[in-house]
Short mmCIF file of C-alpha atoms in Angstrom, two decimals:
data_model
loop_
_atom_site.label_atom_id
_atom_site.label_comp_id
_atom_site.label_asym_id
_atom_site.label_seq_id
_atom_site.Cartn_x
_atom_site.Cartn_y
_atom_site.Cartn_z
CA UNK V 1 3.67 -8.68 57.55
CA UNK V 2 3.82 -7.92 61.24
CA UNK V 3 7.14 -7.97 63.09
CA UNK V 4 7.91 -8.05 66.80
CA UNK V 5 10.44 -5.22 67.23
CA UNK V 6 13.00 -6.14 69.89
CA UNK V 7 16.27 -4.58 71.00
CA UNK V 8 19.76 -5.84 71.83
CA UNK V 9 22.23 -3.38 73.39
CA UNK V 10 25.95 -3.67 72.78
CA UNK V 11 29.07 -1.87 74.00
CA UNK V 12 31.47 -0.94 71.24
CA UNK V 13 34.53 1.28 71.78
CA UNK V 14 32.99 2.62 74.98
CA UNK V 15 29.70 3.60 73.31
CA UNK V 16 26.35 1.88 73.90
CA UNK V 17 24.55 1.00 70.67
CA UNK V 18 20.93 -0.08 70.40
CA UNK V 19 20.42 -2.83 67.84
CA UNK V 20 16.94 -3.01 66.33
CA UNK V 21 15.76 -6.46 65.28
CA UNK V 22 12.59 -8.17 64.21
CA UNK V 23 10.88 -11.55 64.05
CA UNK V 24 7.69 -12.41 62.19
CA UNK V 25 4.67 -12.33 64.53
CA UNK V 26 3.47 -15.55 62.89
CA UNK V 27 6.42 -17.31 64.55
CA UNK V 28 5.84 -15.83 68.03
CA UNK V 29 3.65 -17.66 70.54
CA UNK V 30 4.11 -15.24 73.43
CA UNK V 31 6.54 -12.90 75.19
CA UNK V 32 7.27 -13.48 78.88
CA UNK V 33 9.58 -12.32 81.67
CA UNK V 34 12.78 -14.31 82.14
CA UNK V 35 11.77 -17.41 84.13
CA UNK V 36 13.86 -19.47 86.51
CA UNK V 37 15.96 -21.78 84.37
CA UNK V 38 17.53 -25.20 84.76
CA UNK V 39 21.06 -25.17 83.38
CA UNK V 40 22.26 -27.82 80.95
CA UNK V 41 25.81 -29.20 81.00
CA UNK V 42 27.90 -29.44 77.85
CA UNK V 43 25.96 -26.93 75.72
CA UNK V 44 27.17 -23.71 74.07
CA UNK V 45 27.35 -20.72 76.43
CA UNK V 46 24.49 -18.99 74.65
CA UNK V 47 22.11 -21.76 75.76
CA UNK V 48 20.96 -20.39 79.11
CA UNK V 49 19.00 -23.48 80.11
CA UNK V 50 15.51 -24.91 79.93
CA UNK V 51 12.20 -24.30 81.68
CA UNK V 52 8.75 -25.82 81.80
CA UNK V 53 6.01 -23.78 80.11
CA UNK V 54 2.65 -25.36 80.82
CA UNK V 55 4.04 -28.87 80.49
CA UNK V 56 6.37 -28.18 77.54
CA UNK V 57 10.14 -28.07 78.14
CA UNK V 58 11.60 -25.13 76.22
CA UNK V 59 15.30 -24.33 75.66
CA UNK V 60 16.31 -20.70 76.17
CA UNK V 61 18.85 -18.98 73.93
CA UNK V 62 20.61 -15.74 74.93
CA UNK V 63 20.64 -13.78 71.68
CA UNK V 64 23.37 -11.33 72.69
CA UNK V 65 25.71 -14.24 73.46
CA UNK V 66 24.79 -15.99 70.21
CA UNK V 67 25.52 -12.77 68.33
CA UNK V 68 28.89 -12.50 70.08
CA UNK V 69 28.47 -8.93 71.31
CA UNK V 70 29.59 -7.25 74.52
CA UNK V 71 26.63 -6.17 76.65
CA UNK V 72 27.00 -2.83 78.50
CA UNK V 73 27.08 -3.49 82.25
CA UNK V 74 25.76 -0.07 83.30
CA UNK V 75 22.77 -0.15 80.95
CA UNK V 76 19.44 -0.88 82.64
CA UNK V 77 18.00 -3.83 80.77
CA UNK V 78 14.52 -5.35 81.01
CA UNK V 79 15.07 -8.84 79.61
CA UNK V 80 12.18 -10.60 77.96
CA UNK V 81 11.87 -14.05 76.44
CA UNK V 82 10.29 -14.38 73.01
CA UNK V 83 8.75 -17.85 72.74
CA UNK V 84 8.90 -18.71 69.06
CA UNK V 85 7.86 -21.72 67.03
CA UNK V 86 9.75 -23.01 63.99
CA UNK V 87 9.02 -26.27 62.22
CA UNK V 88 6.68 -27.22 65.11
CA UNK V 89 9.52 -26.70 67.63
CA UNK V 90 9.21 -24.23 70.54
CA UNK V 91 12.30 -22.26 71.58
CA UNK V 92 12.81 -19.13 73.70
CA UNK V 93 15.08 -16.18 72.89
CA UNK V 94 16.30 -13.76 75.57
CA UNK V 95 16.25 -10.16 74.30
CA UNK V 96 17.04 -6.94 76.14
CA UNK V 97 13.73 -5.26 75.37
CA UNK V 98 10.56 -6.16 73.47
CA UNK V 99 9.44 -2.87 71.98
CA UNK V 100 6.34 -3.13 69.83
CA UNK V 101 4.66 -4.79 66.87
CA UNK V 102 5.30 -3.22 63.46
CA UNK V 103 3.28 -3.70 60.31
CA UNK V 104 5.68 -3.57 57.36
CA UNK V 105 5.10 -4.18 53.67
CA UNK V 106 7.15 -7.00 52.17
CA UNK V 107 8.30 -4.67 49.39
CA UNK V 108 9.99 -2.49 52.04
CA UNK V 109 12.10 -5.40 53.27
CA UNK V 110 15.32 -5.66 51.32
CA UNK V 111 17.80 -8.53 51.15
CA UNK V 112 20.70 -8.04 53.57
CA UNK V 113 24.01 -7.19 51.91
CA UNK V 114 27.05 -6.55 54.11
CA UNK V 115 30.64 -6.00 53.07
CA UNK V 116 31.88 -7.59 56.29
CA UNK V 117 30.58 -9.67 59.16
CA UNK V 118 28.22 -8.10 61.68
CA UNK V 119 29.84 -8.98 64.99
CA UNK V 120 30.23 -12.74 65.03
CA UNK V 121 27.23 -13.25 62.77
CA UNK V 122 27.69 -13.92 59.11
CA UNK V 123 25.37 -12.38 56.55
CA UNK V 124 23.34 -15.59 56.28
CA UNK V 125 22.01 -14.95 59.81
CA UNK V 126 20.20 -11.80 58.65
CA UNK V 127 17.38 -12.45 56.19
CA UNK V 128 16.37 -8.87 55.49
CA UNK V 129 16.55 -5.21 56.47
CA UNK V 130 14.07 -2.34 56.52
CA UNK V 131 14.24 1.30 57.56
CA UNK V 132 12.08 2.66 60.37
CA UNK V 133 11.75 6.08 62.05
CA UNK V 134 14.81 8.27 62.70
CA UNK V 135 16.50 6.51 59.79
CA UNK V 136 17.16 3.46 61.96
CA UNK V 137 17.67 0.08 60.33
CA UNK V 138 15.72 -2.95 61.55
CA UNK V 139 17.38 -6.31 60.91
CA UNK V 140 15.26 -9.43 60.45
CA UNK V 141 17.23 -12.27 62.06
CA UNK V 142 17.29 -15.85 60.83
CA UNK V 143 16.55 -17.34 64.22
CA UNK V 144 15.80 -20.73 62.66
CA UNK V 145 19.52 -21.13 62.04
CA UNK V 146 20.05 -21.43 65.81
CA UNK V 147 17.55 -24.28 65.89
CA UNK V 148 19.55 -26.08 63.21
CA UNK V 149 22.93 -25.25 64.78
CA UNK V 150 21.86 -26.84 68.05
CA UNK V 151 20.43 -29.89 66.30
CA UNK V 152 16.86 -29.28 67.51
CA UNK V 153 15.70 -29.53 63.91
CA UNK V 154 17.36 -31.26 60.99
CA UNK V 155 15.55 -31.59 57.66
CA UNK V 156 14.94 -35.20 56.63
CA UNK V 157 16.56 -35.11 53.20
CA UNK V 158 16.77 -38.84 52.46
CA UNK V 159 13.84 -40.96 51.35
CA UNK V 160 13.34 -44.63 52.15
CA UNK V 161 10.71 -45.12 49.47
CA UNK V 162 11.06 -46.25 45.89
CA UNK V 163 10.21 -43.12 43.98
CA UNK V 164 8.63 -42.64 40.62
CA UNK V 165 10.71 -40.47 38.31
CA UNK V 166 9.12 -37.31 37.00
CA UNK V 167 10.04 -35.10 34.07
CA UNK V 168 9.75 -31.44 33.21
CA UNK V 169 10.76 -28.39 35.22
CA UNK V 170 10.26 -27.23 38.79
CA UNK V 171 10.64 -23.65 40.03
CA UNK V 172 11.99 -23.18 43.58
CA UNK V 173 11.66 -19.88 45.47
CA UNK V 174 13.56 -19.29 48.71
CA UNK V 175 15.84 -16.53 49.98
CA UNK V 176 17.87 -19.09 51.94
CA UNK V 177 20.56 -20.70 49.79
CA UNK V 178 20.66 -23.67 52.19
CA UNK V 179 16.90 -24.27 51.93
CA UNK V 180 17.00 -23.89 48.13
CA UNK V 181 19.81 -26.45 47.93
CA UNK V 182 17.84 -29.02 49.95
CA UNK V 183 14.70 -28.60 47.84
CA UNK V 184 16.63 -28.44 44.56
CA UNK V 185 18.58 -31.63 45.21
CA UNK V 186 15.41 -33.46 46.30
CA UNK V 187 13.56 -32.40 43.14
CA UNK V 188 16.51 -33.31 40.95
CA UNK V 189 16.53 -36.82 42.44
CA UNK V 190 12.87 -37.02 41.40
CA UNK V 191 13.85 -36.22 37.81
CA UNK V 192 12.97 -32.53 37.59
CA UNK V 193 15.08 -29.86 35.96
CA UNK V 194 15.16 -27.13 38.62
CA UNK V 195 15.01 -23.36 38.11
CA UNK V 196 15.64 -21.12 41.15
CA UNK V 197 14.63 -17.65 42.39
CA UNK V 198 15.49 -15.82 45.63
CA UNK V 199 12.10 -14.16 46.27
CA UNK V 200 8.65 -13.55 44.83
CA UNK V 201 9.68 -10.73 42.52
CA UNK V 202 12.54 -12.79 41.11
CA UNK V 203 10.11 -15.70 40.76
CA UNK V 204 7.73 -13.64 38.63
CA UNK V 205 10.64 -12.45 36.49
CA UNK V 206 11.73 -16.06 36.05
CA UNK V 207 8.23 -17.03 34.94
CA UNK V 208 8.21 -14.19 32.40
CA UNK V 209 11.56 -15.36 31.06
CA UNK V 210 10.36 -18.96 30.81
CA UNK V 211 7.21 -17.81 29.02
CA UNK V 212 9.34 -16.03 26.43
CA UNK V 213 11.04 -19.36 25.73
CA UNK V 214 8.07 -21.74 25.89
CA UNK V 215 5.04 -19.55 25.22
CA UNK V 216 1.70 -21.21 25.91
CA UNK V 217 3.43 -24.57 26.35
CA UNK V 218 4.99 -23.38 29.60
CA UNK V 219 2.14 -24.80 31.69
CA UNK V 220 2.98 -28.21 30.23
CA UNK V 221 6.74 -27.85 30.76
CA UNK V 222 6.75 -26.32 34.27
CA UNK V 223 5.19 -29.03 36.41
CA UNK V 224 5.41 -27.54 39.91
CA UNK V 225 6.40 -24.45 41.91
CA UNK V 226 7.81 -24.86 45.45
CA UNK V 227 7.87 -21.59 47.37
CA UNK V 228 8.99 -20.34 50.76
CA UNK V 229 6.68 -17.86 52.52
CA UNK V 230 9.05 -15.39 54.21
CA UNK V 231 11.05 -13.63 51.50
CA UNK V 232 12.10 -9.98 51.04
CA UNK V 233 10.58 -7.80 48.29
CA UNK V 234 7.63 -10.17 47.78
CA UNK V 235 6.52 -12.99 50.06
CA UNK V 236 5.30 -16.37 48.91
CA UNK V 237 1.60 -15.65 49.42
CA UNK V 238 1.64 -12.52 47.25
CA UNK V 239 3.70 -14.35 44.64
CA UNK V 240 1.17 -17.21 44.53
CA UNK V 241 -1.77 -14.81 44.25
CA UNK V 242 -0.17 -13.06 41.29
CA UNK V 243 0.61 -16.39 39.61
CA UNK V 244 -2.98 -17.57 39.99
CA UNK V 245 -4.33 -14.27 38.63
CA UNK V 246 -2.28 -14.65 35.43
CA UNK V 247 -3.94 -17.02 32.97
CA UNK V 248 -0.53 -17.87 31.48
CA UNK V 249 0.58 -19.46 34.76
CA UNK V 250 -2.63 -20.15 36.68
CA UNK V 251 -2.67 -23.92 36.12
CA UNK V 252 0.85 -24.49 37.47
CA UNK V 253 0.45 -26.01 40.98
CA UNK V 254 2.19 -24.35 43.93
CA UNK V 255 3.42 -26.01 47.13
CA UNK V 256 4.53 -23.90 50.10
CA UNK V 257 7.52 -25.07 52.15
CA UNK V 258 7.99 -22.92 55.25
CA UNK V 259 9.14 -22.99 58.88
CA UNK V 260 6.04 -20.99 59.90
CA UNK V 261 3.79 -23.54 61.54
CA UNK V 262 0.72 -21.59 62.67
CA UNK V 263 -2.74 -22.57 61.38
CA UNK V 264 -3.36 -19.07 60.02
CA UNK V 265 -0.44 -19.36 57.59
CA UNK V 266 -1.65 -22.77 56.43
CA UNK V 267 -5.05 -21.21 55.72
CA UNK V 268 -3.47 -18.25 53.93
CA UNK V 269 -1.50 -20.66 51.79
CA UNK V 270 -4.70 -22.31 50.59
CA UNK V 271 -6.38 -18.96 50.00
CA UNK V 272 -3.39 -17.85 47.90
CA UNK V 273 -3.83 -20.88 45.68
CA UNK V 274 -1.37 -23.34 47.21
CA UNK V 275 -2.03 -27.04 46.73
CA UNK V 276 -0.13 -27.94 49.91
CA UNK V 277 1.59 -26.30 52.89
CA UNK V 278 4.57 -28.22 54.29
CA UNK V 279 6.19 -27.18 57.56
CA UNK V 280 8.94 -29.62 58.48
CA UNK V 281 10.96 -30.74 55.46
CA UNK V 282 10.75 -34.50 55.15
CA UNK V 283 11.81 -36.04 51.83
CA UNK V 284 9.15 -38.77 52.07
CA UNK V 285 6.31 -36.34 52.81
CA UNK V 286 7.65 -33.94 50.18
CA UNK V 287 7.65 -36.68 47.54
CA UNK V 288 4.15 -37.84 48.49
CA UNK V 289 2.77 -34.30 48.19
CA UNK V 290 4.47 -33.75 44.82
CA UNK V 291 3.04 -37.04 43.56
CA UNK V 292 -0.44 -36.24 44.91
CA UNK V 293 -0.50 -32.74 43.42
CA UNK V 294 0.73 -33.85 40.00
CA UNK V 295 -1.73 -36.76 39.91
CA UNK V 296 -4.55 -34.38 40.77
CA UNK V 297 -3.41 -32.05 38.01
CA UNK V 298 -3.28 -34.83 35.40
CA UNK V 299 -6.82 -35.92 36.30
CA UNK V 300 -8.23 -32.39 36.09
#
């Protein structure tokens, strides 16, 4: 994948440190200079305000304040605003410097494991790490969590429709424990027995394990796979491609559930063998897509 490499400077024990961070290019609409903002009353201090971008009102988040770090006052900073899109919602993030675009293999992105908190951020705010030149570590931030914290986006987890009960198993892949919980509980309400994996590699290992138990009957037992796209080690697209290339698993339908809302990712999802690509989690839409995909499979 391609990452926008951006920097946040912090002062710690009198020393200036340069934090290296990244966000998936697929989530970035553009990078601009800091515009004139309109302040909002009664919001957290890291919400700098809002501004109008070609007719769209966009909230601006100061990342250094959100991260709870002390910014060096004597450091010359060239602030930029990264306009990102999650779940069809536009939001701007103030960073100290936008450096470059990096092309990094998913297998080189490792899950983030920290023995203690990183500043005021807990480990769930960092989705992955990778090493770059000079042995520096680039952290991939979970910027979507800000969107949820501020209430700009809340997944619609309840359904107002009378649902048909399904049977069999469902495999859920997502590196976010919160996202996995939402999908798992929704599938369980539909009647599925849910198996979970934290990324594409773990998903393939889970399929191998299930095949050892069920053999050629696995494609009858495992009714659906629901996969995130952004995951360390192996992303959802590569996972889906490998599943579809393996005749033991090829007939199991795959649905992508992701916050990436660009048209290119939707197209890639179809090319990888996905039956559907869902952006904003809505229990009603989720159920309808599951029902549609399973009906299509039964008629094939």
